[in-house]
Structures are given as structure tokens and as C-alpha cells.
mmCIF file of C-alpha atoms in Angstrom:
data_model
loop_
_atom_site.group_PDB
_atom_site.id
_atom_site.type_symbol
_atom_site.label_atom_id
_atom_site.label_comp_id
_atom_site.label_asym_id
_atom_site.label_seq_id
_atom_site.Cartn_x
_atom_site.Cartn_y
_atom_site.Cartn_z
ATOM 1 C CA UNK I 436 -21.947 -58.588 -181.495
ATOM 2 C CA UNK I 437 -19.534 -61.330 -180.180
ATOM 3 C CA UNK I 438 -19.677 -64.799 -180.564
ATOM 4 C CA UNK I 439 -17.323 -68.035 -180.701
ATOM 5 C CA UNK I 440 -18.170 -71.334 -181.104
ATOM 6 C CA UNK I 441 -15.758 -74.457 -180.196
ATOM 7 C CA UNK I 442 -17.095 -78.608 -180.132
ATOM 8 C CA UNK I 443 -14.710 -80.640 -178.181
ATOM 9 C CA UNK I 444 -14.587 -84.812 -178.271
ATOM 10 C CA UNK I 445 -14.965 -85.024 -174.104
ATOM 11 C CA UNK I 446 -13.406 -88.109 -172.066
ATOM 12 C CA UNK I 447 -14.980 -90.816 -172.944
ATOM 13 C CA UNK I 448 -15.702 -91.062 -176.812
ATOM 14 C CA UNK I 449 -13.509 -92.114 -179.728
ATOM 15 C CA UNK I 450 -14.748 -89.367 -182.080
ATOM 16 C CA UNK I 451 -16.672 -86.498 -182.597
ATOM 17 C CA UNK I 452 -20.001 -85.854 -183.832
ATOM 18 C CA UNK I 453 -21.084 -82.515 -182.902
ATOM 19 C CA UNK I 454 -21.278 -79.905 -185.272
ATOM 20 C CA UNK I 455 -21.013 -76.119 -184.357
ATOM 21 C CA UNK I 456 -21.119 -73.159 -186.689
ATOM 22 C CA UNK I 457 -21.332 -69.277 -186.741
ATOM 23 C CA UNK I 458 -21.012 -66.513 -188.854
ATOM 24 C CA UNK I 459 -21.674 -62.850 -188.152
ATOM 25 C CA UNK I 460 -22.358 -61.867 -191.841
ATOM 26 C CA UNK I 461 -25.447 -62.125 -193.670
ATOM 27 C CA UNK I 462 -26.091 -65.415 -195.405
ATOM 28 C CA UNK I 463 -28.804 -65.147 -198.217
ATOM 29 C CA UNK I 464 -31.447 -62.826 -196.100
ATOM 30 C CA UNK I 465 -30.226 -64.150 -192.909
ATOM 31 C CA UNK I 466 -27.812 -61.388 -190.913
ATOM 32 C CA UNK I 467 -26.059 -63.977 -189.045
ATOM 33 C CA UNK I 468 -26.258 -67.471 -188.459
ATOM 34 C CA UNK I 469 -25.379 -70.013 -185.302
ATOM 35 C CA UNK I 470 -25.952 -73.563 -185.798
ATOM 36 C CA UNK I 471 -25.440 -76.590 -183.113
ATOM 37 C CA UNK I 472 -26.031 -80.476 -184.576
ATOM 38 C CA UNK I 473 -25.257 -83.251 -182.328
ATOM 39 C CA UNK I 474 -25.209 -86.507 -184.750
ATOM 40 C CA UNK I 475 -26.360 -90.085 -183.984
ATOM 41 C CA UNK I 476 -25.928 -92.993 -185.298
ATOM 42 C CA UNK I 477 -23.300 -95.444 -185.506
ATOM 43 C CA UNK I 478 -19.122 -95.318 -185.682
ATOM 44 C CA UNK I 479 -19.509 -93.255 -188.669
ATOM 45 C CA UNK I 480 -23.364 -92.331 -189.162
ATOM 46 C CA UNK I 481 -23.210 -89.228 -186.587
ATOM 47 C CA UNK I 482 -20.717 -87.503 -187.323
ATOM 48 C CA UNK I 483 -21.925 -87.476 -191.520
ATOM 49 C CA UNK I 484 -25.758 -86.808 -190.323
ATOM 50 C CA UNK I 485 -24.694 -83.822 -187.956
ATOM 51 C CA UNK I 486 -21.888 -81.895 -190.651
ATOM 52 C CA UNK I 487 -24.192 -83.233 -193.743
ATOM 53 C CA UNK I 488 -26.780 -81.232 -191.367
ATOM 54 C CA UNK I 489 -25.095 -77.868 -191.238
ATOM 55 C CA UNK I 490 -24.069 -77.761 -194.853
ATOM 56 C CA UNK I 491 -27.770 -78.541 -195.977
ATOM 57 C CA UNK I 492 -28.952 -75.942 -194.273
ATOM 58 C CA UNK I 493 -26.438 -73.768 -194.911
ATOM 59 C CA UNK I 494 -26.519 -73.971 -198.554
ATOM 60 C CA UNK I 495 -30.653 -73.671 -198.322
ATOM 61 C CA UNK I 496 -30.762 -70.799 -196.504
ATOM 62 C CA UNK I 497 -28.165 -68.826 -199.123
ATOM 63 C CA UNK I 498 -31.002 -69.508 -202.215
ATOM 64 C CA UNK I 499 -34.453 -69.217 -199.712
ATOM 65 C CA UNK I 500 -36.680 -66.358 -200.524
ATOM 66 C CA UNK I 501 -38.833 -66.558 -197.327
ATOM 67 C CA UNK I 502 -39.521 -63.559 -196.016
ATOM 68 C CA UNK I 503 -39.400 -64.294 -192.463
ATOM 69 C CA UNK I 504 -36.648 -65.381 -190.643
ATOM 70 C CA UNK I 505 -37.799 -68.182 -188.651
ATOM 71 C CA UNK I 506 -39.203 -70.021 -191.678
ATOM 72 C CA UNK I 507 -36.099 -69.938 -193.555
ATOM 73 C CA UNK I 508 -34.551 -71.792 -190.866
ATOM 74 C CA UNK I 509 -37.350 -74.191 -190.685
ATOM 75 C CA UNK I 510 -37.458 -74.828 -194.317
ATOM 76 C CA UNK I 511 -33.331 -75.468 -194.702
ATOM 77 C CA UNK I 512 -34.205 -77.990 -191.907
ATOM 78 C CA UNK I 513 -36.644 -79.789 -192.972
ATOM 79 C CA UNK I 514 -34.472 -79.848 -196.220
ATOM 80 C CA UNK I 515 -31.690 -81.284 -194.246
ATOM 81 C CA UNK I 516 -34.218 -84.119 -193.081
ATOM 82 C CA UNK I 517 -34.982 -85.178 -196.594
ATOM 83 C CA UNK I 518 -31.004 -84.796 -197.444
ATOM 84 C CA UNK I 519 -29.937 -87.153 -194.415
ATOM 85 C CA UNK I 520 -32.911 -89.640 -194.841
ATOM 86 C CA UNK I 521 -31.660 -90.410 -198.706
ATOM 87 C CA UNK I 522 -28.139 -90.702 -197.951
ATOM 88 C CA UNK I 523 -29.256 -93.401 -195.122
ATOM 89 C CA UNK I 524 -31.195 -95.240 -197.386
ATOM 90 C CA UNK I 525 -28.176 -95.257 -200.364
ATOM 91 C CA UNK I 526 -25.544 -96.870 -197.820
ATOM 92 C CA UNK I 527 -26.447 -99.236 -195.223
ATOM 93 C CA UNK I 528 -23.948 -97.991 -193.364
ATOM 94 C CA UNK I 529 -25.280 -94.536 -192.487
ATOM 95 C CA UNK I 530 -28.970 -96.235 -192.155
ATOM 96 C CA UNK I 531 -30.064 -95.434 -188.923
ATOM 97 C CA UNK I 532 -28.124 -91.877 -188.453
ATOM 98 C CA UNK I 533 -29.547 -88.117 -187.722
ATOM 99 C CA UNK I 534 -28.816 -85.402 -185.805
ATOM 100 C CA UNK I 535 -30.065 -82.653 -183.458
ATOM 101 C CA UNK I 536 -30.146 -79.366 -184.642
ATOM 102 C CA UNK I 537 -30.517 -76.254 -182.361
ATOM 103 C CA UNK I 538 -30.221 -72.794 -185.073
ATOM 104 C CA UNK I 539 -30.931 -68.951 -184.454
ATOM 105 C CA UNK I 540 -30.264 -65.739 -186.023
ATOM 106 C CA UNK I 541 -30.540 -62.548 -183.918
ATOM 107 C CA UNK I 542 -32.018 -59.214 -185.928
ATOM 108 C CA UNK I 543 -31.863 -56.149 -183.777
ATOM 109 C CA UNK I 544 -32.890 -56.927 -180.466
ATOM 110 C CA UNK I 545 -35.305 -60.242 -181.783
ATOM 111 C CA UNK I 546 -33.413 -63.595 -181.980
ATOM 112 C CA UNK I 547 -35.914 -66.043 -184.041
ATOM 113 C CA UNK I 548 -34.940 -69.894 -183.095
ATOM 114 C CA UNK I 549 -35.598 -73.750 -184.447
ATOM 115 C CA UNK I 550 -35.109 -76.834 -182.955
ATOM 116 C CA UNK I 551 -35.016 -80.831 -183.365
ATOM 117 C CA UNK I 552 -34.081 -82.490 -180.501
ATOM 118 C CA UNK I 553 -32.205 -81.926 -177.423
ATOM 119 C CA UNK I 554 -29.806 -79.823 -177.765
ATOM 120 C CA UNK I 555 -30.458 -76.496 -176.782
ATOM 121 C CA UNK I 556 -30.328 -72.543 -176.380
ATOM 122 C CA UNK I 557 -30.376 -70.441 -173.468
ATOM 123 C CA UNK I 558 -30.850 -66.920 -172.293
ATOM 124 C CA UNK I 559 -28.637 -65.555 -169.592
ATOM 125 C CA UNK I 560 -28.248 -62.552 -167.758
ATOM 126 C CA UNK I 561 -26.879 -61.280 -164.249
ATOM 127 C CA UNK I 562 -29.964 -62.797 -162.795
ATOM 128 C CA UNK I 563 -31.303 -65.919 -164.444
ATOM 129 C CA UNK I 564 -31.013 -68.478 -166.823
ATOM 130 C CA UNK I 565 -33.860 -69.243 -169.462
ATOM 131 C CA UNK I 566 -33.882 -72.971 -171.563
ATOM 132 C CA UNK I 567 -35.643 -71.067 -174.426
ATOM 133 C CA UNK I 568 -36.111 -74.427 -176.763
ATOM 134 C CA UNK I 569 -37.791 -77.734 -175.370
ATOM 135 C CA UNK I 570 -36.259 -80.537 -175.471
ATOM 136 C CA UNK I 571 -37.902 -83.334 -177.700
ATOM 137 C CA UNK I 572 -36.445 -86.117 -175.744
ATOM 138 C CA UNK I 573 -38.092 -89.477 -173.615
ATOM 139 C CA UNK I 574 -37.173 -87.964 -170.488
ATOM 140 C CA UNK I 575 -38.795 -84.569 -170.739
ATOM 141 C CA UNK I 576 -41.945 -86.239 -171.912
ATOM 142 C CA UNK I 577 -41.973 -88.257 -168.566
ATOM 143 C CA UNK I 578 -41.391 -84.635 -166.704
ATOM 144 C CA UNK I 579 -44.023 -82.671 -169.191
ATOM 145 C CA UNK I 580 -46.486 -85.906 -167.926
ATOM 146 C CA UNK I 581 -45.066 -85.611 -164.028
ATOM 147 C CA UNK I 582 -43.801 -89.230 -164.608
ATOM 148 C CA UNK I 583 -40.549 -88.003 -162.920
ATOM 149 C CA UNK I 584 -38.936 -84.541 -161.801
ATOM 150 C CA UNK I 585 -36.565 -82.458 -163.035
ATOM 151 C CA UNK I 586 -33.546 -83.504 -160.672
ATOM 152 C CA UNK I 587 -34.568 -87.163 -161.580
ATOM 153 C CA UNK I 588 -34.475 -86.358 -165.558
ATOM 154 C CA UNK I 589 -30.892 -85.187 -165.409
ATOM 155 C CA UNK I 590 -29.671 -88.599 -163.910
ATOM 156 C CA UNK I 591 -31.895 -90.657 -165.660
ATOM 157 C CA UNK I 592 -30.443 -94.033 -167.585
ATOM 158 C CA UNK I 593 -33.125 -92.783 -170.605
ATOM 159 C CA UNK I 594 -31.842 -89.213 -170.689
ATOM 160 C CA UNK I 595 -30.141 -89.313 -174.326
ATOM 161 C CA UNK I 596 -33.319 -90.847 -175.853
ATOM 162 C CA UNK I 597 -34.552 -88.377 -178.379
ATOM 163 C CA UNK I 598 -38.099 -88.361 -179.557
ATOM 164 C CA UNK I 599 -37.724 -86.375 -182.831
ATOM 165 C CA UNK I 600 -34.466 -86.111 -185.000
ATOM 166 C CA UNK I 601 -33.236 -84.657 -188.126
ATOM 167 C CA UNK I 602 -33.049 -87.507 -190.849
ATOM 168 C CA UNK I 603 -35.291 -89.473 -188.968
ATOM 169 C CA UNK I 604 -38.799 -88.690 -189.864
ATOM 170 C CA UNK I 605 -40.559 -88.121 -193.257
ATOM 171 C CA UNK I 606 -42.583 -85.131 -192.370
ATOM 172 C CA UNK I 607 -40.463 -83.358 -189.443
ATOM 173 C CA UNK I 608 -41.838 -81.055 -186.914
ATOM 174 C CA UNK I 609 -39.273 -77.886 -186.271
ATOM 175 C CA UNK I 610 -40.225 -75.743 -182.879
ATOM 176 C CA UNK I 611 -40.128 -72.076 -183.497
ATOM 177 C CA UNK I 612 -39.328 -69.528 -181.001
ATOM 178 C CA UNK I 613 -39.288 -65.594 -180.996
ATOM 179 C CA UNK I 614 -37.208 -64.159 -178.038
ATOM 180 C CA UNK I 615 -36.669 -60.161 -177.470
ATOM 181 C CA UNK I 616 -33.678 -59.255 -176.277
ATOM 182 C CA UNK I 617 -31.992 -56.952 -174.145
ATOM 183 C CA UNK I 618 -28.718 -55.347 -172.951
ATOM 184 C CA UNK I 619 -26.329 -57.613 -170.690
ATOM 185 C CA UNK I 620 -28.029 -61.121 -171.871
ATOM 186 C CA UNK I 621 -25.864 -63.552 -173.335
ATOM 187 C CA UNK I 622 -27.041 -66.613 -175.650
ATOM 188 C CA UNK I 623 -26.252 -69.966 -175.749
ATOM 189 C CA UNK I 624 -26.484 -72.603 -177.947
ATOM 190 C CA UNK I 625 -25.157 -75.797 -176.890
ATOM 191 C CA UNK I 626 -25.300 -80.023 -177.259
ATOM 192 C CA UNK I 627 -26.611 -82.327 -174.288
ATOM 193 C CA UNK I 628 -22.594 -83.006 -174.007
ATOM 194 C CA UNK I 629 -22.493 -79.657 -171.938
ATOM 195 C CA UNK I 630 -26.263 -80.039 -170.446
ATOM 196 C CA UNK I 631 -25.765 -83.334 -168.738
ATOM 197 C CA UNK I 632 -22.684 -82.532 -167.238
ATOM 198 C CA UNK I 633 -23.580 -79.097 -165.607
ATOM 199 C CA UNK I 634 -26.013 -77.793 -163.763
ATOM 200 C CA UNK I 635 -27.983 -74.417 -165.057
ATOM 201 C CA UNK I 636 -27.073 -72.441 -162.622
ATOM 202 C CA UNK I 637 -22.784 -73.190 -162.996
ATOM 203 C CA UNK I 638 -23.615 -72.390 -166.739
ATOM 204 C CA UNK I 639 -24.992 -69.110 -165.638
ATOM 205 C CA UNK I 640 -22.287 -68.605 -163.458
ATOM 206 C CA UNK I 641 -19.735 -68.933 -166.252
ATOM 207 C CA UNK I 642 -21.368 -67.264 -168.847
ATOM 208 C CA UNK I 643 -21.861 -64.111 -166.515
ATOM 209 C CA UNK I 644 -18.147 -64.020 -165.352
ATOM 210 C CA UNK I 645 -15.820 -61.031 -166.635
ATOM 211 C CA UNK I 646 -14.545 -63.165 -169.870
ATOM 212 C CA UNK I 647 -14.435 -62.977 -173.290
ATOM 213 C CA UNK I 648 -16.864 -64.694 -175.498
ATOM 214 C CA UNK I 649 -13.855 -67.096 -175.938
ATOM 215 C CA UNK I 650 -13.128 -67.757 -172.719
ATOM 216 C CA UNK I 651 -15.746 -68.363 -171.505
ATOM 217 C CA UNK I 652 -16.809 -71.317 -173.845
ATOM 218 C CA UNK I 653 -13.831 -72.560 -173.413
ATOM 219 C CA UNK I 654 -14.467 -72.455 -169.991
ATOM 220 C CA UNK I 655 -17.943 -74.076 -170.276
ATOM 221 C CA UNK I 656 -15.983 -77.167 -172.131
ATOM 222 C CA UNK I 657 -13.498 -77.761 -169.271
ATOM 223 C CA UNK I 658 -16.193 -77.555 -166.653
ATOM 224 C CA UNK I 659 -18.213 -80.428 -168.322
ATOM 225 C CA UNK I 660 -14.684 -82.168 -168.749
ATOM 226 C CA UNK I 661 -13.654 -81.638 -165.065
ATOM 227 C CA UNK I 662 -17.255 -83.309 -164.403
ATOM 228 C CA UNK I 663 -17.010 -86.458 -166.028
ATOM 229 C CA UNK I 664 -16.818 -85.327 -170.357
ATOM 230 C CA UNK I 665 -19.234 -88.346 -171.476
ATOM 231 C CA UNK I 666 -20.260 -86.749 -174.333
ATOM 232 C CA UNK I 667 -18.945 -84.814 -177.104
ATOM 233 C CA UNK I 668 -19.857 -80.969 -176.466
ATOM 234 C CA UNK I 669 -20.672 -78.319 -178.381
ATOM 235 C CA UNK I 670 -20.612 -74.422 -177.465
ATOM 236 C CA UNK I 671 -21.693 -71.222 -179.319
ATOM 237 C CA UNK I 672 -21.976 -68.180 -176.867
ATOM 238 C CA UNK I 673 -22.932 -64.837 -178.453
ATOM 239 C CA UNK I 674 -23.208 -61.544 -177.302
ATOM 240 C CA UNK I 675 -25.873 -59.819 -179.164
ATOM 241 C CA UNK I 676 -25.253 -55.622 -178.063
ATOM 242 C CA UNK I 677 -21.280 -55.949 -178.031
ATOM 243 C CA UNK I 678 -19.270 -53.858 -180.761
ATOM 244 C CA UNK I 679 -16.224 -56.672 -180.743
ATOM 245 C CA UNK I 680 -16.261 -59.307 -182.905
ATOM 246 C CA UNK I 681 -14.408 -62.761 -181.649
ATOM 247 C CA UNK I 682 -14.470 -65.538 -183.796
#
């Protein structure tokens, strides 16, 4: 397996609040873990909700007897909600912060997925590009109900409205999703800093090009710099069936 993960601030803001982790060993019964959190929330808010985010779950996971995979991921989230809600209420200055969160771990040829939010994970191979999660976000809703279409959601002024947050709620909803995979697909996990600035298809294009793991997110990061960088980004590819490890 290969996998790197970089966040980078973009153009345009003054800090930055996406969070991106990885680690190719086991954590508690977890083989591996990949983690994206894109905060929200004020000058300082975002950036504490989305790294408070990671090290919840983190430290959950290690001490969660679960038995299945996909619940030990939902249950360090939902931890991380409660964690991020009380540290809001404690200082007025966080109040009104949370985060995405977009997490999988990959066992054999089965990666098991969660999600909050918008940012996201995708399947790629030679051929096509899969958005495995859904985003929970205003403009999706409006293309879910055939308010608008798909080209219209990606330039919509509403397009970084979430609907459902870490730290937000008091009984959070996480999306599960069990995805087989196969030889030659790459996965990517990845904030809306990337997603708004590129199209699926020039992320396909990049992640399918004769790179390392490395390059190639840091490739994905210049592209949505060369196009405009509004947002802070976030990158994890992985490379589930490849002996080399890049980190």
C-alpha cells in the first residue's frame, strides 16, 4: 500500500483549517487509518474544530472494542461531535465551529468509509471516477430534489453551505459505505478546497498519470492553485495493492 497525504492554505485565505492524516499501521483494531476534516467556524474556531476532530477520533478508535470496522469509525465520530460541541459552549470564541470529516480504513480488498459533510472520497481507475460519499451540503439537496443540475451546483453562490457537521448537532448522523476493491484503483480522500476547483474528470486524469503517490497529490494541490486556490485543500491519495510505502 501507498499513500501520502499533504493540506495546503490555497490563494486566497489567511490560514489553514484543513486537517489531513494517515497512517499505514494498525491503530487499536483498525489496520490503517486516513482521515480528512475541513473546519468551520470563525478566525480561530476551524482550524481547533477540524485538528480537535482528528485527535478525538484518533484517540477513540485506539480504546474501541467494536468489532466492525465501520462502526468504530462512526462511534470515534460521533465522539468527536460531543468533544467539539463542549469546547464551543466553554469559550465563546469557538461557539459556532465544526468540521467535516471524510475517514476510511481499507482491509484486504474492502475499504469501509464515514462521512459528515462535504468533503469527500473517490474511486479511480484507468476508466472512471466514482464520488463514493454524498455530500451533505445545500446544494446537493437542490440537485438530489432536481432544483438545479450538476454543472449549476459546482458554480453555485450556496455551494459551501453544509447541511450536517461535526460539532454541530446533538445526535449526529455518520454515512457508512462498504466499497470492494480492485487492482489499479486509486483512492481519494479530499476537502471541497480541491472539489470546487477541479473538475472530476482532471482529478482522474492526475491521479491515473505515471506518478508517485506523492506526486501526484502534490500535483492535485497545484492544479486547484493554478485554478483560482479559494479554499484551503486537503489531499490523501492511497494505493491500496502497491508493496511501497510513501509517507
Amino acid at each position: 500500500m501507498k499513500a501520502y497525504a499533504i493540506t495546503d492554505i490555497g490563494k486566497k485565505r489567511m490560514m489553514n483549517q484543513d486537517y489531513a492524516y494517515l497512517t499505514l499501521d494498525s491503530i487499536g483494531k483498525l489496520p490503517n487509518l486516513f482521515v480528512v476534516a475541513d473546519g468551520m467556524g470563525g478566525h480561530k474556531g476551524g482550524g481547533y474544530a477540524s485538528r480537535m476532530a482528528v485527535e478525538t477520533i484518533l484517540s477513540e478508535i485506539e480504546k474501541d472494542e467494536e468489532e466492525s470496522n465501520a462502526q468504530i469509525l462512526v462511534d470515534a465520530i460521533r465522539h468527536a461531535n460531543q468533544c467539539i460541541k463542549q469546547a464551543a459552549s466553554e469559550d465563546e470564541r469557538l461557539s459556532g465551529m465544526g468540521t467535516t470529516v471524510v475517514a476510511a480504513t481499507c482491509t484486504g480488498d474492502m475499504l469501509e468509509v464515514a462521512n459528515v459533510g462535504d468533503s469527500r472520497l473517490y474511486i479511480a481507475d484507468e476508466k472512471e471516477i466514482r464520488q463514493i460519499t454524498q455530500d451533505h451540503s445545500l446544494v446537493e439537496e437542490m440537485v438530489r430534489f432536481g432544483g438545479i443540475s450538476r454543472e449549476q451546483a459546482k458554480r453555485h453562490p450556496d455551494r459551501n453551505i453544509i447541511t450536517r457537521a461535526v460539532g454541530v448537532e446533538d445526535d449526529l448522523k455518520v454515512d457508512c459505505f462498504f466499497v470492494p476493491l480492485k487492482k489499479g484503483d486509486k483512492v481519494l480522500l479530499c476537502s471541497d478546497g480541491l472539489t470546487n476547483m477541479l473538475e472530476d474528470e482532471e482529478i482522474k486524469s492526475i491521479l491515473n498519470e505515471d506518478l508517485s503517490v506523492c506526486e501526484r497529490a502534490l500535483k492535485l494541490v497545484e492544479a486547484a492553485n493554478n485554478h483560482g486556490g479559494r479554499d484551503n485543500i486537503a489531499v490523501i491519495v492511497m494505493e491500496p495493492f502497491s508493496d511501497e510505502v510513501s509517507r
